[in-house]
PDB file of C-alpha atoms in Angstrom:
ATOM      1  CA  UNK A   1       6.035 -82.026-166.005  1.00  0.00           C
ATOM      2  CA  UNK A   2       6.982 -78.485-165.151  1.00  0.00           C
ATOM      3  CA  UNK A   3       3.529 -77.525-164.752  1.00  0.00           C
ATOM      4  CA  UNK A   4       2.507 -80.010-163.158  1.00  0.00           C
ATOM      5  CA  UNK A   5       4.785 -79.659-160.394  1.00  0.00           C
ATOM      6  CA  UNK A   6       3.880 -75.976-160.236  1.00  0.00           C
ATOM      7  CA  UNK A   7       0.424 -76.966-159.409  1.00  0.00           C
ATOM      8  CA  UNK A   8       1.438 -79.058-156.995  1.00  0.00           C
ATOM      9  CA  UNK A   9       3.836 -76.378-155.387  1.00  0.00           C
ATOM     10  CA  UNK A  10       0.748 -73.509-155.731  1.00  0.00           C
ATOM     11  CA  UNK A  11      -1.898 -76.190-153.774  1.00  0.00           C
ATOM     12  CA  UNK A  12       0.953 -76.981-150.874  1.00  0.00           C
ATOM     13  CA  UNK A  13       0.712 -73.016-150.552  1.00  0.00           C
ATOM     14  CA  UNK A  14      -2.782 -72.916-150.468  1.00  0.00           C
ATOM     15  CA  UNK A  15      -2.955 -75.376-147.853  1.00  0.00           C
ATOM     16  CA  UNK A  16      -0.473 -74.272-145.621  1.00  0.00           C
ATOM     17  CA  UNK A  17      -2.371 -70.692-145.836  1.00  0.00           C
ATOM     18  CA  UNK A  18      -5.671 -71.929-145.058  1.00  0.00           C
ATOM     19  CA  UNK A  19      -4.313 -74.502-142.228  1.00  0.00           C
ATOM     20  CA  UNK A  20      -2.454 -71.302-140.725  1.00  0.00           C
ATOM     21  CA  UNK A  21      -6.161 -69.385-141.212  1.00  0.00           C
ATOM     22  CA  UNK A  22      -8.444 -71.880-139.645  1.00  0.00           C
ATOM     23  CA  UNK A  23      -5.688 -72.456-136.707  1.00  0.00           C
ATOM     24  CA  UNK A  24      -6.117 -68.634-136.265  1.00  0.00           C
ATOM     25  CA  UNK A  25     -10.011 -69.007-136.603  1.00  0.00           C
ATOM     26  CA  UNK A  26     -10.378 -71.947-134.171  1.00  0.00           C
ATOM     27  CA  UNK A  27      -8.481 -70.022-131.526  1.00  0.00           C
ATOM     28  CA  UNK A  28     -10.768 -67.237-131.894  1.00  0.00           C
ATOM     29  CA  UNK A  29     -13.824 -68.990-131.928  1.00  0.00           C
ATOM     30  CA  UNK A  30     -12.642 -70.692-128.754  1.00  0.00           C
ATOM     31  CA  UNK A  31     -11.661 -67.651-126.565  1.00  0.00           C
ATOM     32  CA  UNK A  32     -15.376 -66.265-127.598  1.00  0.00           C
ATOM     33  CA  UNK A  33     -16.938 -69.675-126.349  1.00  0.00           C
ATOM     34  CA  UNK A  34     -15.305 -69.291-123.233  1.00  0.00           C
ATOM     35  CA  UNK A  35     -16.044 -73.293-122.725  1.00  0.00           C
ATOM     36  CA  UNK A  36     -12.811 -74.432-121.338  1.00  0.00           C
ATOM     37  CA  UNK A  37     -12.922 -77.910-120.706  1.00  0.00           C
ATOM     38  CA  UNK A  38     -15.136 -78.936-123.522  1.00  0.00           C
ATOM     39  CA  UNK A  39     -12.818 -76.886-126.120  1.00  0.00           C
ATOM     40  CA  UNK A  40      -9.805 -78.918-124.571  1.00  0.00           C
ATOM     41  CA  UNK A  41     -11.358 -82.122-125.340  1.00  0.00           C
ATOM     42  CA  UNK A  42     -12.350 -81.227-128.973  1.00  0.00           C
ATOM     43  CA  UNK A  43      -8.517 -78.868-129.339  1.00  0.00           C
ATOM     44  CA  UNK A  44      -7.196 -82.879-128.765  1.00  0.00           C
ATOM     45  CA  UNK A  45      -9.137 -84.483-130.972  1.00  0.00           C
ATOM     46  CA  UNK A  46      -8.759 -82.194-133.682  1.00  0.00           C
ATOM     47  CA  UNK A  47      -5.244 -82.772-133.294  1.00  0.00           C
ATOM     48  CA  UNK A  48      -4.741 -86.895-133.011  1.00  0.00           C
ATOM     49  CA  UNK A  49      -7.233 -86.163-136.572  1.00  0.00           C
ATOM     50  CA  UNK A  50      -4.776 -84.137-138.166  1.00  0.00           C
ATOM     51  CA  UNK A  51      -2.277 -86.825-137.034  1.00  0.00           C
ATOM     52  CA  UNK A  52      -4.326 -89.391-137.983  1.00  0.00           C
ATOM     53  CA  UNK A  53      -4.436 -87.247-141.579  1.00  0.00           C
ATOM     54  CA  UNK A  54      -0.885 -87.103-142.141  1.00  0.00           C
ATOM     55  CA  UNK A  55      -0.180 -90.635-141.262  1.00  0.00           C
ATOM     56  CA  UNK A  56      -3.110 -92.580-142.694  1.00  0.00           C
ATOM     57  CA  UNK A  57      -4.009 -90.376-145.646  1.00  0.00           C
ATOM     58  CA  UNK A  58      -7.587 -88.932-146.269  1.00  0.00           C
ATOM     59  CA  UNK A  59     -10.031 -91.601-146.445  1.00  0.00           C
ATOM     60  CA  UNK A  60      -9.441 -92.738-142.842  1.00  0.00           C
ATOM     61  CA  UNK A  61      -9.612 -88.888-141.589  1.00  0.00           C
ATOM     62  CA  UNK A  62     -12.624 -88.278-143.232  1.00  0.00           C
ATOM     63  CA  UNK A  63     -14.340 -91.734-141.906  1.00  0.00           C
ATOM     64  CA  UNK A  64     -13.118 -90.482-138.033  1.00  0.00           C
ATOM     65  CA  UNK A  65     -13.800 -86.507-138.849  1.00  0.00           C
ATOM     66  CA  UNK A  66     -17.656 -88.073-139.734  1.00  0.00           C
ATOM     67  CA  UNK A  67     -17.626 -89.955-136.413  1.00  0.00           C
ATOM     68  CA  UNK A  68     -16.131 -87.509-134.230  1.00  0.00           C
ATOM     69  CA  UNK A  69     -19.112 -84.988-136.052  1.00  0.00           C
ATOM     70  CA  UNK A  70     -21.459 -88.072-134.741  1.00  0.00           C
ATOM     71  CA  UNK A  71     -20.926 -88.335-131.540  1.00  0.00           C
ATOM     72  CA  UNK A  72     -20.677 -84.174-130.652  1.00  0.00           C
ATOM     73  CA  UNK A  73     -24.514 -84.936-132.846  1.00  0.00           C
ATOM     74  CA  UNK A  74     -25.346 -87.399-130.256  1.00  0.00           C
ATOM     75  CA  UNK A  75     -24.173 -85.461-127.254  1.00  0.00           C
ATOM     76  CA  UNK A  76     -26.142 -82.516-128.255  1.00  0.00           C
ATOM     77  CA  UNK A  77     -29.495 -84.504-128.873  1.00  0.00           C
ATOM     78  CA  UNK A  78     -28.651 -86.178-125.670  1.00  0.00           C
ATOM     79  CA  UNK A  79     -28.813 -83.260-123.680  1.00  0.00           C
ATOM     80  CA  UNK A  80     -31.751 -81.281-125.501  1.00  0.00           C
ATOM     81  CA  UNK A  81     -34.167 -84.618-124.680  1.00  0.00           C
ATOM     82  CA  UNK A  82     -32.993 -85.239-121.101  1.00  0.00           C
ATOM     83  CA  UNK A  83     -33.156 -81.078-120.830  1.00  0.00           C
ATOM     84  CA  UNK A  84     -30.159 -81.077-118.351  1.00  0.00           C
ATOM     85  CA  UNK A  85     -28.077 -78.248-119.605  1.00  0.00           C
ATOM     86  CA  UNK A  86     -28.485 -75.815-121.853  1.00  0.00           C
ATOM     87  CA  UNK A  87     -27.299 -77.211-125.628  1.00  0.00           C
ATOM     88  CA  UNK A  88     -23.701 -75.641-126.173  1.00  0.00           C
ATOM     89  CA  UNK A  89     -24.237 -74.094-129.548  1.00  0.00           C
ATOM     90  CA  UNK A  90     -21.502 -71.948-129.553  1.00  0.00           C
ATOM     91  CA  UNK A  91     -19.219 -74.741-129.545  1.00  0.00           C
ATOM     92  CA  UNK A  92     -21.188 -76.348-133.041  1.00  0.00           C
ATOM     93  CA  UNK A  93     -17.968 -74.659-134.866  1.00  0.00           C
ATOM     94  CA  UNK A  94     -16.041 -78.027-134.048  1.00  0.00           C
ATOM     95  CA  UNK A  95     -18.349 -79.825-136.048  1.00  0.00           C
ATOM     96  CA  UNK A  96     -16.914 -78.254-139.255  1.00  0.00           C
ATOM     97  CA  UNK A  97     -13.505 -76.658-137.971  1.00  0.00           C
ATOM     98  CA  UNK A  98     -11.766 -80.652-137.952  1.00  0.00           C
ATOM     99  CA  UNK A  99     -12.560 -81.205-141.023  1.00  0.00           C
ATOM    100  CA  UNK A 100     -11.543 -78.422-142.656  1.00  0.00           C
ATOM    101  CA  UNK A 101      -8.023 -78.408-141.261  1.00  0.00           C
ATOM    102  CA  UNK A 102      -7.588 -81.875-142.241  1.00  0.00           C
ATOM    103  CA  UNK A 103      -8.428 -81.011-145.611  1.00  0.00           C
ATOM    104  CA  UNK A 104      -6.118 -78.535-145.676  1.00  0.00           C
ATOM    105  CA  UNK A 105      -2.979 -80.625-144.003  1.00  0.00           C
ATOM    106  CA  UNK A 106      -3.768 -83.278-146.536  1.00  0.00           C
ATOM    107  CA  UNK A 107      -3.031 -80.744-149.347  1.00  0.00           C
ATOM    108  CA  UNK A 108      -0.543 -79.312-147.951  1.00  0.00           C
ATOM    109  CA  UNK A 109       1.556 -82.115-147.245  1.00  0.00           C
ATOM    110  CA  UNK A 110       0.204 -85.155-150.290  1.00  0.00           C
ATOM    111  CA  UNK A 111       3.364 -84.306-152.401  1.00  0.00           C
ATOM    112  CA  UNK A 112       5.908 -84.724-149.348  1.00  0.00           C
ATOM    113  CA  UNK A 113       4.096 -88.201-148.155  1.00  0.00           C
ATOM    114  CA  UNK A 114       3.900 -88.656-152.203  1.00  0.00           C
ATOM    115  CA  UNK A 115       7.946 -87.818-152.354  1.00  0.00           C
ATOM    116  CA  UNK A 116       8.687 -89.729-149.608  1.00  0.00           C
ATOM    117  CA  UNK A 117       6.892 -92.873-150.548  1.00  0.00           C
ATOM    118  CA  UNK A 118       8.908 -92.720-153.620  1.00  0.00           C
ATOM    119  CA  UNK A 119      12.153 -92.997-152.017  1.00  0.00           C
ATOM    120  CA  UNK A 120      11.298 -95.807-149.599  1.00  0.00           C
ATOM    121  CA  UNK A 121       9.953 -97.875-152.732  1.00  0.00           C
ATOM    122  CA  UNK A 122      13.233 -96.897-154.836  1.00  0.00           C
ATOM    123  CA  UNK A 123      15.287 -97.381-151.589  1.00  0.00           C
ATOM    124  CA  UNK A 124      13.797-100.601-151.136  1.00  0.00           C
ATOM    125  CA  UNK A 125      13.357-102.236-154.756  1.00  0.00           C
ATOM    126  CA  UNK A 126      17.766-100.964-154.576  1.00  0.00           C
ATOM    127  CA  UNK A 127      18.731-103.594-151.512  1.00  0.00           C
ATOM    128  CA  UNK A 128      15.962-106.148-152.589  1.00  0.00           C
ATOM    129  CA  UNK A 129      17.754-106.283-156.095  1.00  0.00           C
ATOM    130  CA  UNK A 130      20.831-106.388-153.896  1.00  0.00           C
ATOM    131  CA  UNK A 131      22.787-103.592-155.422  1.00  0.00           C
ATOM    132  CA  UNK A 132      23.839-101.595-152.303  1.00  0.00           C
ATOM    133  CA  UNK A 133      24.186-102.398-148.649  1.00  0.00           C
ATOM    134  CA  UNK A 134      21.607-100.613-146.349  1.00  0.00           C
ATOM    135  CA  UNK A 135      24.242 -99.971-143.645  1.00  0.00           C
ATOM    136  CA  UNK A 136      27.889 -99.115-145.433  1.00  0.00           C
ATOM    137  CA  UNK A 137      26.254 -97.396-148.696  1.00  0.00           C
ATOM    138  CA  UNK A 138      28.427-100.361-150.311  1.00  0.00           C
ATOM    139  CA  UNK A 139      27.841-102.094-153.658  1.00  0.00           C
ATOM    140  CA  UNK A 140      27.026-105.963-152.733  1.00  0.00           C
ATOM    141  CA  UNK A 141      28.173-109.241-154.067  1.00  0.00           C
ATOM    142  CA  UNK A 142      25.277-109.162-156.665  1.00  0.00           C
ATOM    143  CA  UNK A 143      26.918-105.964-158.346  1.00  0.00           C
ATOM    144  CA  UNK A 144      30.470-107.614-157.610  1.00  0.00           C
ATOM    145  CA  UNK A 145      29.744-110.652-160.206  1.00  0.00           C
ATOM    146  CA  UNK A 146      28.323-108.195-162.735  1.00  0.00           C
ATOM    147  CA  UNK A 147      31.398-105.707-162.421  1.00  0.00           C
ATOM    148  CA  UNK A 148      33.897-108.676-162.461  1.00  0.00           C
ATOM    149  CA  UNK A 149      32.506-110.181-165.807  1.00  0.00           C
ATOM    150  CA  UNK A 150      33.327-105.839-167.115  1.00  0.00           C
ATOM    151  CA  UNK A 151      36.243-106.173-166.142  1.00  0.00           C
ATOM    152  CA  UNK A 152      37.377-109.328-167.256  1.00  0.00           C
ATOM    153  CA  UNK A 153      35.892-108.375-170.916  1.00  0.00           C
ATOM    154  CA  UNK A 154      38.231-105.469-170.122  1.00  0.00           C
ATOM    155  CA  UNK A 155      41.305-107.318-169.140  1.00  0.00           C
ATOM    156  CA  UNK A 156      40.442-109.548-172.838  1.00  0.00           C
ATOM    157  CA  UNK A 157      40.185-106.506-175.360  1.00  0.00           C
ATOM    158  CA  UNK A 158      43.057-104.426-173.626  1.00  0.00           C
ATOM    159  CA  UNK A 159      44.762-106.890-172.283  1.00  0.00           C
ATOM    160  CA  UNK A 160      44.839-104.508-168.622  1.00  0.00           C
ATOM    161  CA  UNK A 161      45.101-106.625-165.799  1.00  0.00           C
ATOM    162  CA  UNK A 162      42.697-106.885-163.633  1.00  0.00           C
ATOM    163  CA  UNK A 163      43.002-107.876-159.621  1.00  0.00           C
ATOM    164  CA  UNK A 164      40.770-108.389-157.024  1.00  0.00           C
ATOM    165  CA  UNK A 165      41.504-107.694-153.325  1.00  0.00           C
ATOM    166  CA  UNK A 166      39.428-110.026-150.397  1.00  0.00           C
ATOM    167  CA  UNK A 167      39.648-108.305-147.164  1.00  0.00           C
ATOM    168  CA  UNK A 168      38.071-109.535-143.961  1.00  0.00           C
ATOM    169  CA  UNK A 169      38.889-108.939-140.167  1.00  0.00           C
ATOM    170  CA  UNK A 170      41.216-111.772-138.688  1.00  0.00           C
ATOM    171  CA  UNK A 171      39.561-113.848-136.107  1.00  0.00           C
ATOM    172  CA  UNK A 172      35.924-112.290-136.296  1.00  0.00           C
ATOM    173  CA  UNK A 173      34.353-114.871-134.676  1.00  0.00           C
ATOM    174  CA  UNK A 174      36.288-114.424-131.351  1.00  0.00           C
ATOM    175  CA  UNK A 175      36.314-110.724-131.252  1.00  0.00           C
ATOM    176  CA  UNK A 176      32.298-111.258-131.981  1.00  0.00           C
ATOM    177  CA  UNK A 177      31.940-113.476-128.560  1.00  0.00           C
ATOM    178  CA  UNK A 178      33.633-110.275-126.852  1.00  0.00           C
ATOM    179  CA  UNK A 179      32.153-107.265-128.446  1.00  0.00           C
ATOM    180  CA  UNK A 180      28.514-105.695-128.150  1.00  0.00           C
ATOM    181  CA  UNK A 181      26.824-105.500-131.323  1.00  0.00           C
ATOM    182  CA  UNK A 182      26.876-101.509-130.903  1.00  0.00           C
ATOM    183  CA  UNK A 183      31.168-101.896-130.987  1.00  0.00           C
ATOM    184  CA  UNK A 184      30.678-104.436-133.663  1.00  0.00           C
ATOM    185  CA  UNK A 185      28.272-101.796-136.049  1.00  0.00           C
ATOM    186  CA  UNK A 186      30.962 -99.266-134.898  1.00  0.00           C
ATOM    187  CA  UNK A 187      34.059-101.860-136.448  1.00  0.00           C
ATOM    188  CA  UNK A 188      32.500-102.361-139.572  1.00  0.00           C
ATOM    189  CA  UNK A 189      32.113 -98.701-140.010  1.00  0.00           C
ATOM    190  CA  UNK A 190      35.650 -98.143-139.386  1.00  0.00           C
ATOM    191  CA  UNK A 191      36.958-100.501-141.750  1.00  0.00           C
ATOM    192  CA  UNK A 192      34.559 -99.480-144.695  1.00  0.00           C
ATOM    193  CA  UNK A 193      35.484 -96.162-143.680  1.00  0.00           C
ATOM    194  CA  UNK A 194      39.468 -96.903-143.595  1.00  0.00           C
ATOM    195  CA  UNK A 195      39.111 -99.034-147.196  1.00  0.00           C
ATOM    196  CA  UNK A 196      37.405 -96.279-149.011  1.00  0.00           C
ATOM    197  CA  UNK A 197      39.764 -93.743-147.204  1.00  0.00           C
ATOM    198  CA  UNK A 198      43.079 -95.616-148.473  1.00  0.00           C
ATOM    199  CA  UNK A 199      41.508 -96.455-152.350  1.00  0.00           C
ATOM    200  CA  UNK A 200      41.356 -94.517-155.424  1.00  0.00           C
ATOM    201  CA  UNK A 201      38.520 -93.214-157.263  1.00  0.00           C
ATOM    202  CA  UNK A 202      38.472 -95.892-160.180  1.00  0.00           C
ATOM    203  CA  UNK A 203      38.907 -98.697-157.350  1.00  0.00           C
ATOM    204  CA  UNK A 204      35.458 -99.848-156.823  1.00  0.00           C
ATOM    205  CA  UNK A 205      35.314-101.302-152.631  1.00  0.00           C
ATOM    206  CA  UNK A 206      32.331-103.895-151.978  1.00  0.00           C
ATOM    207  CA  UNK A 207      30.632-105.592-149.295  1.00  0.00           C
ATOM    208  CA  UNK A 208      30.543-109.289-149.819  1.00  0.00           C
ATOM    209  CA  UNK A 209      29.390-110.527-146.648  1.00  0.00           C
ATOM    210  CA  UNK A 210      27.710-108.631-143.592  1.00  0.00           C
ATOM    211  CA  UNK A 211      27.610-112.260-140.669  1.00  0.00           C
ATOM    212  CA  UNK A 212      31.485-112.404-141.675  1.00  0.00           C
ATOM    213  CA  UNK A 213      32.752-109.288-142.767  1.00  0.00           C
ATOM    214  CA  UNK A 214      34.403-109.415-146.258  1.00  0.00           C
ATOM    215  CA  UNK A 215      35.082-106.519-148.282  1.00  0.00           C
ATOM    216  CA  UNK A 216      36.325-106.663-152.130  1.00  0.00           C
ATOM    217  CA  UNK A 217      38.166-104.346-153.857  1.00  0.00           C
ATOM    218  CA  UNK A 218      38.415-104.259-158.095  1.00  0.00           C
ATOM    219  CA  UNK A 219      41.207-103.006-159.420  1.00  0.00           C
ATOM    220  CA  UNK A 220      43.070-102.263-162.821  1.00  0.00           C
ATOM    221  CA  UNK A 221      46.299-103.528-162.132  1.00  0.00           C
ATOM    222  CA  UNK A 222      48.624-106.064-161.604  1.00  0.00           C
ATOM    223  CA  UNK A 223      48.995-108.387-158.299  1.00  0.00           C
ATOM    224  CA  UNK A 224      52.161-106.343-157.215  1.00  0.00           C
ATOM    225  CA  UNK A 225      50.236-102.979-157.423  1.00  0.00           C
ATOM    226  CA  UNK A 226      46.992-104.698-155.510  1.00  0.00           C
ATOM    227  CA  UNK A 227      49.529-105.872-152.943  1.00  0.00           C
ATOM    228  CA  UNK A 228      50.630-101.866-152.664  1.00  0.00           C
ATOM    229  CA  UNK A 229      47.163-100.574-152.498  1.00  0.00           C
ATOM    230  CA  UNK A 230      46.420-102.989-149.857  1.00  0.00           C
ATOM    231  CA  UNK A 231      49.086-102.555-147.781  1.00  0.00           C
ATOM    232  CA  UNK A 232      48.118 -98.582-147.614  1.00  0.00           C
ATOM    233  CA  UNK A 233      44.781-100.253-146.173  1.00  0.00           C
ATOM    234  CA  UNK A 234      46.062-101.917-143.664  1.00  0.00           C
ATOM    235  CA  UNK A 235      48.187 -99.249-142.293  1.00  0.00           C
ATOM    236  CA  UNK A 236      45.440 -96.863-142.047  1.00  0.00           C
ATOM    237  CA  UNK A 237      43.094 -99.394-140.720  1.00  0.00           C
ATOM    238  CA  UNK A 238      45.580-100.213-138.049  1.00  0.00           C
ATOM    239  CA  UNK A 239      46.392 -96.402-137.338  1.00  0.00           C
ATOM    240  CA  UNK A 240      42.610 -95.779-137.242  1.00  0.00           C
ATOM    241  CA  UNK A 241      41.851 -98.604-135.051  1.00  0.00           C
ATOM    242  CA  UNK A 242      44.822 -97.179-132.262  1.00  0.00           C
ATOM    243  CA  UNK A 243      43.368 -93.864-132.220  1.00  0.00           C
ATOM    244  CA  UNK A 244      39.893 -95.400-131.728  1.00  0.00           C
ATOM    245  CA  UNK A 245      39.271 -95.468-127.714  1.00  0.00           C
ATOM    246  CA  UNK A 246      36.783 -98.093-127.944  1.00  0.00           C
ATOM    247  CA  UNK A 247      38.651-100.479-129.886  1.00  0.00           C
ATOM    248  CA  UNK A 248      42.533 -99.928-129.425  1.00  0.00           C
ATOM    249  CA  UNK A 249      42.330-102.309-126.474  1.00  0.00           C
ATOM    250  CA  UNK A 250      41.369-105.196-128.615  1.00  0.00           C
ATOM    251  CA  UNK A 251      43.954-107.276-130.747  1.00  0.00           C
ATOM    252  CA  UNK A 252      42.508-106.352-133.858  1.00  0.00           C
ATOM    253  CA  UNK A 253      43.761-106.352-137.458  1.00  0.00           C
ATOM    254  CA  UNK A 254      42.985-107.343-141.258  1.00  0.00           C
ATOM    255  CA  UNK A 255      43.827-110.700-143.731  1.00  0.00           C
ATOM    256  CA  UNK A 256      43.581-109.771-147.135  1.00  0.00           C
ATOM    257  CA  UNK A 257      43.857-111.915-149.948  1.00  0.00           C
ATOM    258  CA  UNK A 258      45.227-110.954-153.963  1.00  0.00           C
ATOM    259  CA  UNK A 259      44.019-112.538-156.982  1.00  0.00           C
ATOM    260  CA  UNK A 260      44.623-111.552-160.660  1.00  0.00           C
ATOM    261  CA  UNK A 261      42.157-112.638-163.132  1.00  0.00           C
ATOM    262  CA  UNK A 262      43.161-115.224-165.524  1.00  0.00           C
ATOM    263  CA  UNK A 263      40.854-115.578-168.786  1.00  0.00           C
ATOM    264  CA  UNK A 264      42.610-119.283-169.666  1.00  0.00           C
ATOM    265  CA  UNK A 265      41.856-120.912-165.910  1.00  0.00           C
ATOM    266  CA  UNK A 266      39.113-118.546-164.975  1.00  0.00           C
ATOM    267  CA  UNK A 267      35.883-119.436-166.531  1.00  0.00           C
ATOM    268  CA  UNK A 268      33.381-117.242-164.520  1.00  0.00           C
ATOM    269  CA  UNK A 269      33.403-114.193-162.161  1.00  0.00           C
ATOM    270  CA  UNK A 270      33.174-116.631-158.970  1.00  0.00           C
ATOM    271  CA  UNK A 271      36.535-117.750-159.965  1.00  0.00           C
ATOM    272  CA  UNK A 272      38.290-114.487-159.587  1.00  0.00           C
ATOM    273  CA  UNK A 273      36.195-114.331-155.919  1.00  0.00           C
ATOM    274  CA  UNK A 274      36.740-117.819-154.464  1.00  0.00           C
ATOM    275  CA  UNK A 275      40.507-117.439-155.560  1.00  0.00           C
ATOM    276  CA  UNK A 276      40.860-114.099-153.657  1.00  0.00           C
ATOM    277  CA  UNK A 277      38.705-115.521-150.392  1.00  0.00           C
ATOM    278  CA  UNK A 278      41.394-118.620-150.309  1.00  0.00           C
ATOM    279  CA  UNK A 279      44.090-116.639-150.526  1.00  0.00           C
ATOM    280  CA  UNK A 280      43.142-114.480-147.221  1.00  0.00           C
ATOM    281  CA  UNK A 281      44.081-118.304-145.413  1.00  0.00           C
ATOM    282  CA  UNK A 282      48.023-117.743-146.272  1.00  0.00           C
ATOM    283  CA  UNK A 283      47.703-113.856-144.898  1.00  0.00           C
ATOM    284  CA  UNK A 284      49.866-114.456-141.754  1.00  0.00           C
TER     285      UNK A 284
END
């Protein structure tokens, strides 16, 4: 593996050497030319080529670097049978000039298209299999059902307890009507921001719902401690949400709802949720 990225490292350096080498060589050969306009038109071509490279990959530069070869082919044969002008052959070094700095670009930068391909496909196959939320970087309901069903084996070997915490913003759906979508990205931020800010390290803070924000919290302890830990939320959320400009004027503040898990009435890991979402309707 280690060599193989060492090749891979030595042919990005031989690319970037012989892109810098034919950039110096092209602007030689077109200060000797001394064709202005025509070495403008092929400078731009050469370039939406190379872009065309690093976007597209090689196949489609070679197919345009072959048709762009074509027609300066045509143009010359043009003019040598009407007998106009005199044939430009001093500027025949576009003809090979194109293609060799795509072929270099492409080796230079395959492994960081390669690399970056990779993470969009890993990034990707994370949110389809719903494990993290794209925007907050939070673990999603899907991950919340596995983790509960841990920690309730957990709670049944040690006998720990084990609480969940629902918290959502209190009347949403008005201060949605009101707000721009920009101030309502910039809310959700602030309360992931002020839940992860006010929670340990061994708490584990979710995002359950994105059209109605609800956050979940997992914690090893009892429904006393949970109401603690929550209550340090909510204090920093409402301290955080006075010192924001853009959102102190609004009337805004958290429900949050405590449930303990229960192995003889709770049956599944939805149990433990739904009991923790009801209880956030007698947080008053």
């Amino acid at each position: 593996m280690e060599n193989k990225d060492e090749r891979n490292s030595l042919f990005a350096d031989v690319g970037l050497l012989s892109f810098l080498a034919l950039f110096g060589a092209t602007a030689i050969l077109m200060v000797l030319s001394g064709n202005l306009f025509l070495n403008t038109i092929y400078l731009f071509c050469t370039i939406a080529l190379l872009m065309m490279t690093y976007f597209f990959g090689i196949l489609p530069s070679l197919i345009s670097n072959i048709t762009f070869i074509a027609i300066q082919a045509v143009v010359m044969i043009y003019q040598y049978l009407n007998k106009s002008t005199a044939i430009p052959w001093q500027l025949s070094f576009w003809m090979v000039i194109p293609i060799l700095l795509s072929l270099a670009l492409y080796t230079m930068t395959k492994n960081q298209i390669a690399l970056q391909k990779s993470n969009g496909e890993l990034r990707t196959a994370l949110i389809e299999r719903g494990a993290f939320d794209e925007q907050t970087n939070l673990r999603t309901t899907v991950a919340y059902i596995e983790d509960i069903a841990v920690f309730a084996e957990t709670n049944r070997r040690f006998e720990i307890p084990v609480t969940t915490a629902i918290i959502k913003i209190r009347y949403f759906n008005d201060l949605k009507r009101m707000m721009s979508s920009n101030h309502l990205q910039h809310l959700l931020k602030l309360t992931t921001d002020s839940i992860k800010e006010k929670t340990r390290t061994n708490d584990i803070t979710y995002l359950l719902n994105n059209e109605d924000p609800t956050w979940a919290i997992l914690l090893y302890t009892n429904e006393k401690g949970a109401g603690i830990a929550t209550q340090r939320i909510k204090e920093g959320f409402e301290k955080n949400v006075k010192s924001d400009v853009s959102l102190n004027t609004m009337a805004i503040s958290m429900v949050v709802g405590i449930a303990t898990w229960d192995g003889e009435t709770m049956k599944t890991p939805y149990d433990l949720m739904n009991a923790g979402i009801r209880e956030t309707q007698y947080d008053v």
